[in-house]
PDB file of C-alpha atoms in Angstrom:
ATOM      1  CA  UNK F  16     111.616  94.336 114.518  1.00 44.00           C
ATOM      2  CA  UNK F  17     112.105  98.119 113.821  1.00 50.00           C
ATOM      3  CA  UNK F  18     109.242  97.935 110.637  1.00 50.00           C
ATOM      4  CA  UNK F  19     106.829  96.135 113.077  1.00 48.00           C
ATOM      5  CA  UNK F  20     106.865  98.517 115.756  1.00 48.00           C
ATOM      6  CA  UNK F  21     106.639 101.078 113.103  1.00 52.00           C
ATOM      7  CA  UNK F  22     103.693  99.587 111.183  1.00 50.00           C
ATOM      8  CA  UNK F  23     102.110  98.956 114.668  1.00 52.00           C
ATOM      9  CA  UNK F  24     102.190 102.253 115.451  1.00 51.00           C
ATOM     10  CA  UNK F  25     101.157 103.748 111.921  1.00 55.00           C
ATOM     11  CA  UNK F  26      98.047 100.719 112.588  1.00 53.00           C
ATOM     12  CA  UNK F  27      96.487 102.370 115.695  1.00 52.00           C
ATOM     13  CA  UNK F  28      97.411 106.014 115.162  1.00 53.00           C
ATOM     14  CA  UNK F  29      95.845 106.516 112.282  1.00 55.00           C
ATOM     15  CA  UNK F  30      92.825 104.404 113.469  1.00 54.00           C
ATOM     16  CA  UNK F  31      93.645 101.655 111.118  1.00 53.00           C
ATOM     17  CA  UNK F  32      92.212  99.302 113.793  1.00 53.00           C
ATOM     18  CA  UNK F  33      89.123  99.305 112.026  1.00 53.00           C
ATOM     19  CA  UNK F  34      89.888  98.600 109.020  1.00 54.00           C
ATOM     20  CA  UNK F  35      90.844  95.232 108.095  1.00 58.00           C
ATOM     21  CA  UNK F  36      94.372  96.082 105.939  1.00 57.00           C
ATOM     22  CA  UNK F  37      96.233  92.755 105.245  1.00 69.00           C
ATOM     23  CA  UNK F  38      99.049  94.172 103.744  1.00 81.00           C
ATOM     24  CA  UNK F  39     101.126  97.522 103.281  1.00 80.00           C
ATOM     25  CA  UNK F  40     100.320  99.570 100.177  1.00 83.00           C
ATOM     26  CA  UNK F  41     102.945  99.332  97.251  1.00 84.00           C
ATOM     27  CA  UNK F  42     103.660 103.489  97.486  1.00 86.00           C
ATOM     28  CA  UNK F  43     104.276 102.945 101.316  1.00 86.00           C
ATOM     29  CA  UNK F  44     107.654 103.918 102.281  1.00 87.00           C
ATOM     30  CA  UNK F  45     108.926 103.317 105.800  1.00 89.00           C
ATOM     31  CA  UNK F  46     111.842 105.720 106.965  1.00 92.00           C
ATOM     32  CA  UNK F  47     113.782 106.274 110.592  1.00 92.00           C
ATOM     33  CA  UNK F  48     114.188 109.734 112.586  1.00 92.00           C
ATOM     34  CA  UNK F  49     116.980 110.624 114.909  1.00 95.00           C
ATOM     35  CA  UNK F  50     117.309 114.023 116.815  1.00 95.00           C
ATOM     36  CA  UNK F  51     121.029 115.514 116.498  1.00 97.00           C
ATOM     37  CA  UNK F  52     121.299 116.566 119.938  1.00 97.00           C
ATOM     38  CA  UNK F  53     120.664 112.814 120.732  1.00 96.00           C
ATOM     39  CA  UNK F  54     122.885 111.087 118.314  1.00 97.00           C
ATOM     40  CA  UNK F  55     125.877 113.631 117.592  1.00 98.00           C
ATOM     41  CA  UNK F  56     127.387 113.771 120.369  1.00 98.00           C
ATOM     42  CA  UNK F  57     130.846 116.261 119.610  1.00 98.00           C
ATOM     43  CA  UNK F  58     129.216 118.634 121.496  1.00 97.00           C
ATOM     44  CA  UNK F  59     131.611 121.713 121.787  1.00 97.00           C
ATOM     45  CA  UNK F  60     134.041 120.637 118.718  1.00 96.00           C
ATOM     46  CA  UNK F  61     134.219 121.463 115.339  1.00 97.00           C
ATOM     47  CA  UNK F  62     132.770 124.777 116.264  1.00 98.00           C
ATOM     48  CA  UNK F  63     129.682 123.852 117.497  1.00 99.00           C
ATOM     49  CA  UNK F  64     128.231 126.494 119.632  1.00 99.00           C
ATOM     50  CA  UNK F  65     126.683 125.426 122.776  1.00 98.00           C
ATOM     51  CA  UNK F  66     123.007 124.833 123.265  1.00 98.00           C
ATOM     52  CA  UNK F  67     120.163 125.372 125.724  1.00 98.00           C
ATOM     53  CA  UNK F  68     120.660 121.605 125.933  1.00 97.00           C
ATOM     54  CA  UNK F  69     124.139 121.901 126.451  1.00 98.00           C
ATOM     55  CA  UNK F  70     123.472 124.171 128.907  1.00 97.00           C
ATOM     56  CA  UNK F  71     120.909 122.486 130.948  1.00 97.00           C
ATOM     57  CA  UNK F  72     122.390 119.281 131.399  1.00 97.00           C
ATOM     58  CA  UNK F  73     126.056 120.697 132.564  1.00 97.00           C
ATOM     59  CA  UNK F  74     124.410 122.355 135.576  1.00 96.00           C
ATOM     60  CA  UNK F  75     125.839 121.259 138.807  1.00 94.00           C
ATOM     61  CA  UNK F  76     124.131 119.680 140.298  1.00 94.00           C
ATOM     62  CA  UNK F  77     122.737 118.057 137.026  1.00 93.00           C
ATOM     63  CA  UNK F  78     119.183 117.703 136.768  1.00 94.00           C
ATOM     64  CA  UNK F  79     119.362 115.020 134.789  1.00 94.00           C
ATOM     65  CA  UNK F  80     119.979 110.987 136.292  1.00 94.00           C
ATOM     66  CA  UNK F  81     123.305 110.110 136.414  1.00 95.00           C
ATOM     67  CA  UNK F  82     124.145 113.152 135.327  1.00 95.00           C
ATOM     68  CA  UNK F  83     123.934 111.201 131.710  1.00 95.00           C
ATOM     69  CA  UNK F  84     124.382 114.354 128.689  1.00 96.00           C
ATOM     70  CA  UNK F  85     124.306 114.033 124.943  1.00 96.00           C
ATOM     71  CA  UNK F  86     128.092 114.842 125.056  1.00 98.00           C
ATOM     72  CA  UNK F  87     129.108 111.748 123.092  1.00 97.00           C
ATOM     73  CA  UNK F  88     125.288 110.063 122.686  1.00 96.00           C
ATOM     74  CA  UNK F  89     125.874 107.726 119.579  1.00 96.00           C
ATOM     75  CA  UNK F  90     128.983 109.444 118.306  1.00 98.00           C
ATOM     76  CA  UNK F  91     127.043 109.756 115.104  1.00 98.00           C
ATOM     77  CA  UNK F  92     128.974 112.983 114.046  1.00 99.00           C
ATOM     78  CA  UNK F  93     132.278 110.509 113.763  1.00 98.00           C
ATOM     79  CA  UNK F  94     130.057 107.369 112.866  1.00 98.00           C
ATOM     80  CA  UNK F  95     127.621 108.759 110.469  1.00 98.00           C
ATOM     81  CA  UNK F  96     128.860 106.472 107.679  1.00 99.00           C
ATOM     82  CA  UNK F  97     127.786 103.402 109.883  1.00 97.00           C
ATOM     83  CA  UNK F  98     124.902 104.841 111.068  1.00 97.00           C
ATOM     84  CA  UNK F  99     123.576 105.644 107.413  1.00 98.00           C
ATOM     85  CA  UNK F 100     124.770 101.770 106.354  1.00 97.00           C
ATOM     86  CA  UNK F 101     122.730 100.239 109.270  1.00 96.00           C
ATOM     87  CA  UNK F 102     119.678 102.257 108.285  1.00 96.00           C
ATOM     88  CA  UNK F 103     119.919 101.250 104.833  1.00 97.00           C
ATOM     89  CA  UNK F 104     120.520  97.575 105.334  1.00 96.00           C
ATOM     90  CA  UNK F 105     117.478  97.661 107.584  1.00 94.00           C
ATOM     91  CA  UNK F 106     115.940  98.182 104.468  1.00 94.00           C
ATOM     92  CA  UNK F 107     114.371 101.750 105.116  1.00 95.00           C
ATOM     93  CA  UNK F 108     113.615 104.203 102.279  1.00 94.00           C
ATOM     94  CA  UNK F 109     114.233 107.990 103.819  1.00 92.00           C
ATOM     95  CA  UNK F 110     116.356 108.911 107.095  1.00 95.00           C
ATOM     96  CA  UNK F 111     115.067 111.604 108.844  1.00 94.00           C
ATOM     97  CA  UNK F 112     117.824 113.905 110.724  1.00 96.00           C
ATOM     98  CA  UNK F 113     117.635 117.057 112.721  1.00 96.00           C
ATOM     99  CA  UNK F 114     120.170 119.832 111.726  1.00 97.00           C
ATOM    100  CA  UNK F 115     121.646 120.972 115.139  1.00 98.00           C
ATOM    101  CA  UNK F 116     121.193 124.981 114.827  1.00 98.00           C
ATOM    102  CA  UNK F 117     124.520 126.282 116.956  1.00 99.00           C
ATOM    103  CA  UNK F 118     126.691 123.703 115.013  1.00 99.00           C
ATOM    104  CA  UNK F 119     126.479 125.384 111.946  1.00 98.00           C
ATOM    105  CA  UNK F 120     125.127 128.753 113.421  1.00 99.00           C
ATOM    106  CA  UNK F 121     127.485 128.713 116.746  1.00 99.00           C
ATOM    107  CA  UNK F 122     125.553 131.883 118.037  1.00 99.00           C
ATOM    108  CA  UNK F 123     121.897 131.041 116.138  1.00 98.00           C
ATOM    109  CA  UNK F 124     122.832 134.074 113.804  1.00 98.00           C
ATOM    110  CA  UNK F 125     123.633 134.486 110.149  1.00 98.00           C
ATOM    111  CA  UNK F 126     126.346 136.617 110.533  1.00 98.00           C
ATOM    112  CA  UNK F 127     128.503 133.846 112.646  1.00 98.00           C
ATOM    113  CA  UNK F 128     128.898 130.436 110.028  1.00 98.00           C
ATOM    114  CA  UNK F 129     130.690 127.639 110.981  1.00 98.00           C
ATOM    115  CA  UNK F 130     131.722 125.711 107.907  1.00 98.00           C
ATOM    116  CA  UNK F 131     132.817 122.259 109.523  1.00 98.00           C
ATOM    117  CA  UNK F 132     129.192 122.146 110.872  1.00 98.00           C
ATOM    118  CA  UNK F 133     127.927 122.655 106.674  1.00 97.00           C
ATOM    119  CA  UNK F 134     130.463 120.233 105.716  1.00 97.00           C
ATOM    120  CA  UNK F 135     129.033 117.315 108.267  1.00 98.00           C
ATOM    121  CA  UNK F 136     125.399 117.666 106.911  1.00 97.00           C
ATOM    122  CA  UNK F 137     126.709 117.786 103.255  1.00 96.00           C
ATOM    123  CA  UNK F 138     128.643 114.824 103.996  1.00 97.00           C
ATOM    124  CA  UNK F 139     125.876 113.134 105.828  1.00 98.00           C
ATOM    125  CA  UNK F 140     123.036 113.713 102.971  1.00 96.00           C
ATOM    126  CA  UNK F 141     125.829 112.682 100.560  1.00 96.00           C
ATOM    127  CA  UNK F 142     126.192 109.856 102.247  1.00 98.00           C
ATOM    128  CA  UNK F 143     121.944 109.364 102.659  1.00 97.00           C
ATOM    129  CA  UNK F 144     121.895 109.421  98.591  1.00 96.00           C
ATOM    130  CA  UNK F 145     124.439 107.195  97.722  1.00 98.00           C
ATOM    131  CA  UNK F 146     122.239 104.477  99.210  1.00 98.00           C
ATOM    132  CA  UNK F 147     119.465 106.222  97.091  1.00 97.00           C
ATOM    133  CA  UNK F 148     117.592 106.883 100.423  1.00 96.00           C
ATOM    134  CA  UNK F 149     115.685 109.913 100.507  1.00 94.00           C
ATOM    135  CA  UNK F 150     116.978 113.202 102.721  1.00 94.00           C
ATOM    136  CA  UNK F 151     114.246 114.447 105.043  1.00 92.00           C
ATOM    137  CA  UNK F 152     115.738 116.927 107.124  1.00 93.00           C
ATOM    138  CA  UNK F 153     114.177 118.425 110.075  1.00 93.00           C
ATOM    139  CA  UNK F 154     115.342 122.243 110.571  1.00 93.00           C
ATOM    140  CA  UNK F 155     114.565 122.233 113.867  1.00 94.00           C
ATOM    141  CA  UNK F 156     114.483 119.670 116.839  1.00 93.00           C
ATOM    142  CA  UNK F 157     114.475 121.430 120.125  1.00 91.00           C
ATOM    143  CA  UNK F 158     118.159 122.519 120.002  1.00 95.00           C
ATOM    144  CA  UNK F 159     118.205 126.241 120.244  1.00 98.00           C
ATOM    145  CA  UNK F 160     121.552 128.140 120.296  1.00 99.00           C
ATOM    146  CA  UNK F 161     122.740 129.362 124.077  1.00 99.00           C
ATOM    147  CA  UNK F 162     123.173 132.585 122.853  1.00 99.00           C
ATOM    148  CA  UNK F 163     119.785 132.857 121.154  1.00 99.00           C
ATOM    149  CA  UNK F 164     118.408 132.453 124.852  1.00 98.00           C
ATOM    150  CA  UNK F 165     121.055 134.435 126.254  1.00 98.00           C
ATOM    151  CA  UNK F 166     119.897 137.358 124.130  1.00 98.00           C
ATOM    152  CA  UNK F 167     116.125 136.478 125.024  1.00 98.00           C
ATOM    153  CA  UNK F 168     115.462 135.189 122.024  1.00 97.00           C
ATOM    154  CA  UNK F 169     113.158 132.469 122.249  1.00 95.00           C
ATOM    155  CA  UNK F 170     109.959 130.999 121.104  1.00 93.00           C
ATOM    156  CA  UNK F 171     108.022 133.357 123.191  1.00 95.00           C
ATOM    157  CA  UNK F 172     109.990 136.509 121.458  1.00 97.00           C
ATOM    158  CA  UNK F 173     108.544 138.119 118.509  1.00 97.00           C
ATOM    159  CA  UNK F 174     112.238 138.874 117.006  1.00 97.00           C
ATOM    160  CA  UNK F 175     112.172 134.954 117.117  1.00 97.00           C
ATOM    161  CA  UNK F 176     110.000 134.535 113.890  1.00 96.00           C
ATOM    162  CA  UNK F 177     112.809 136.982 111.733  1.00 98.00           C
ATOM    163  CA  UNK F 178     115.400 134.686 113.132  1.00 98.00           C
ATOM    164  CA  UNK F 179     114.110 131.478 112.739  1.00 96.00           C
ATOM    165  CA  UNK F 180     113.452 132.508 108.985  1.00 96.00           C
ATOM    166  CA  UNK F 181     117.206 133.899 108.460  1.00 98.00           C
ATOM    167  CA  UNK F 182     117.886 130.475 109.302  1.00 97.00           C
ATOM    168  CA  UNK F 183     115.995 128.325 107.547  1.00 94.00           C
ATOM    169  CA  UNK F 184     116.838 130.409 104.281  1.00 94.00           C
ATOM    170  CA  UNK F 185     120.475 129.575 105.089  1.00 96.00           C
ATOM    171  CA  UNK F 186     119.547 125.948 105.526  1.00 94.00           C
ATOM    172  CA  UNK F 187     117.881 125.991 102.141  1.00 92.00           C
ATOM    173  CA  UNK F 188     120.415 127.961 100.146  1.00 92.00           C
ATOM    174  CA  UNK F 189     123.470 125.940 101.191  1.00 90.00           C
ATOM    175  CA  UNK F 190     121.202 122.325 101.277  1.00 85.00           C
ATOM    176  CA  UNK F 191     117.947 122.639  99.001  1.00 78.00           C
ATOM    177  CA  UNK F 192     119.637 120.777  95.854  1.00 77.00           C
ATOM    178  CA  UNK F 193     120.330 117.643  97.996  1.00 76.00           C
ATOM    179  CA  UNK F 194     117.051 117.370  99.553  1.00 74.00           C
ATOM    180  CA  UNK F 195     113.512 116.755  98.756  1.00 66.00           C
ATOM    181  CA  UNK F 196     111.840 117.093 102.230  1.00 80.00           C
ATOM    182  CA  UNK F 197     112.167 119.926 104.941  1.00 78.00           C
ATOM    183  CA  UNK F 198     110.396 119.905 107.950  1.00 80.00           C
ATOM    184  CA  UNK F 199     110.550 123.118 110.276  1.00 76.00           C
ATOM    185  CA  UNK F 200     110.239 121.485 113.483  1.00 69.00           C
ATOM    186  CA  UNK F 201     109.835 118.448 115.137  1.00 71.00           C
ATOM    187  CA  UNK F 202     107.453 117.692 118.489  1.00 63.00           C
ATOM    188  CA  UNK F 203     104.722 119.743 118.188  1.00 51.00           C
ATOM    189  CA  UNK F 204     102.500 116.612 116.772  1.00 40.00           C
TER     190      UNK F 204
END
């Protein structure tokens, strides 16, 4: 059901509607995304510095419905295995993951590492291989460090762009040899 919807929307967002395609290309791979603040959950354990979305959704009163958070989400930092498995046997070729910034960067700066956060994503793209999927891993997927903001420094903060590199260096120095594909951001598009 998943590869439908996908295909569907590949069909009409790329104005395929035109064009009269009966079947997928050989060199087509299909892959699934997930956004760590949404799947994780372990919120503040392990080290894991909180984020803005941390933040905003333990206001009281919440502004969110329910007052649901991303506390526990899927549990995917305990379930990863499982998650990985059901993504392979759905037959896709690449898993696309965000990299939650304060849970190996508690405070969004170099200078404060959190190792059990490393471990997880080394374990997790180890785990992404051994089904010979490919690692895509998105570097950034709107989960900016409390502290960052605390400090003002944001998207809208010059000091920003020196940060944001310092990070994504770290990212690729402790990560690059297990991955092929890096994607800054995610949500712009």
């Amino acid at each position: 059901m998943i590869k439908i919807f996908i295909f569907i929307l590949l069909y009409f967002r790329f104005g395929y509607a035109d064009v009269h395609v009966k079947k997928i290309p050989k060199n087509f791979i299909f892959g699934l995304g997930t956004s760590s603040y949404q799947i994780e959950g372990a919120w503040n354990t392990n080290g894991k510095g909180p984020s803005i979305w941390d933040e905003f959704v333990h206001r009281v009163p919440s502004p969110i419905k329910n007052n649901d958070t991303g506390d526990i989400a899927c549990d995917s930092y305990y379930r990863y295995k499982e998650d990985v498995l059901n993504v392979y046997n759905a037959g896709f070729q690449f898993y696309r993951f965000s990299i939650s910034w304060p849970r190996i960067l508690p405070t969004g700066y170099t200078n404060n590492i959190n190792e059990e956060g490393i471990i997880y994503y080394k374990k997790l793209i180890q785990e992404i291989l051994r089904y010979n999927m490919t690692a895509v891993v998105t570097i950034y997927h709107w989960e900016l460090p409390q502290q960052l903001y605390k400090d003002g420094v944001d998207w809208t903060n010059p000091k920003f762009v020196d940060i944001f590199v310092d990070y994504t260096r770290f990212i690729v120095s402790r990560y690059f040899k297990s991955i092929l594909t890096l994607a800054c951001e995610n949500g712009f598009a």
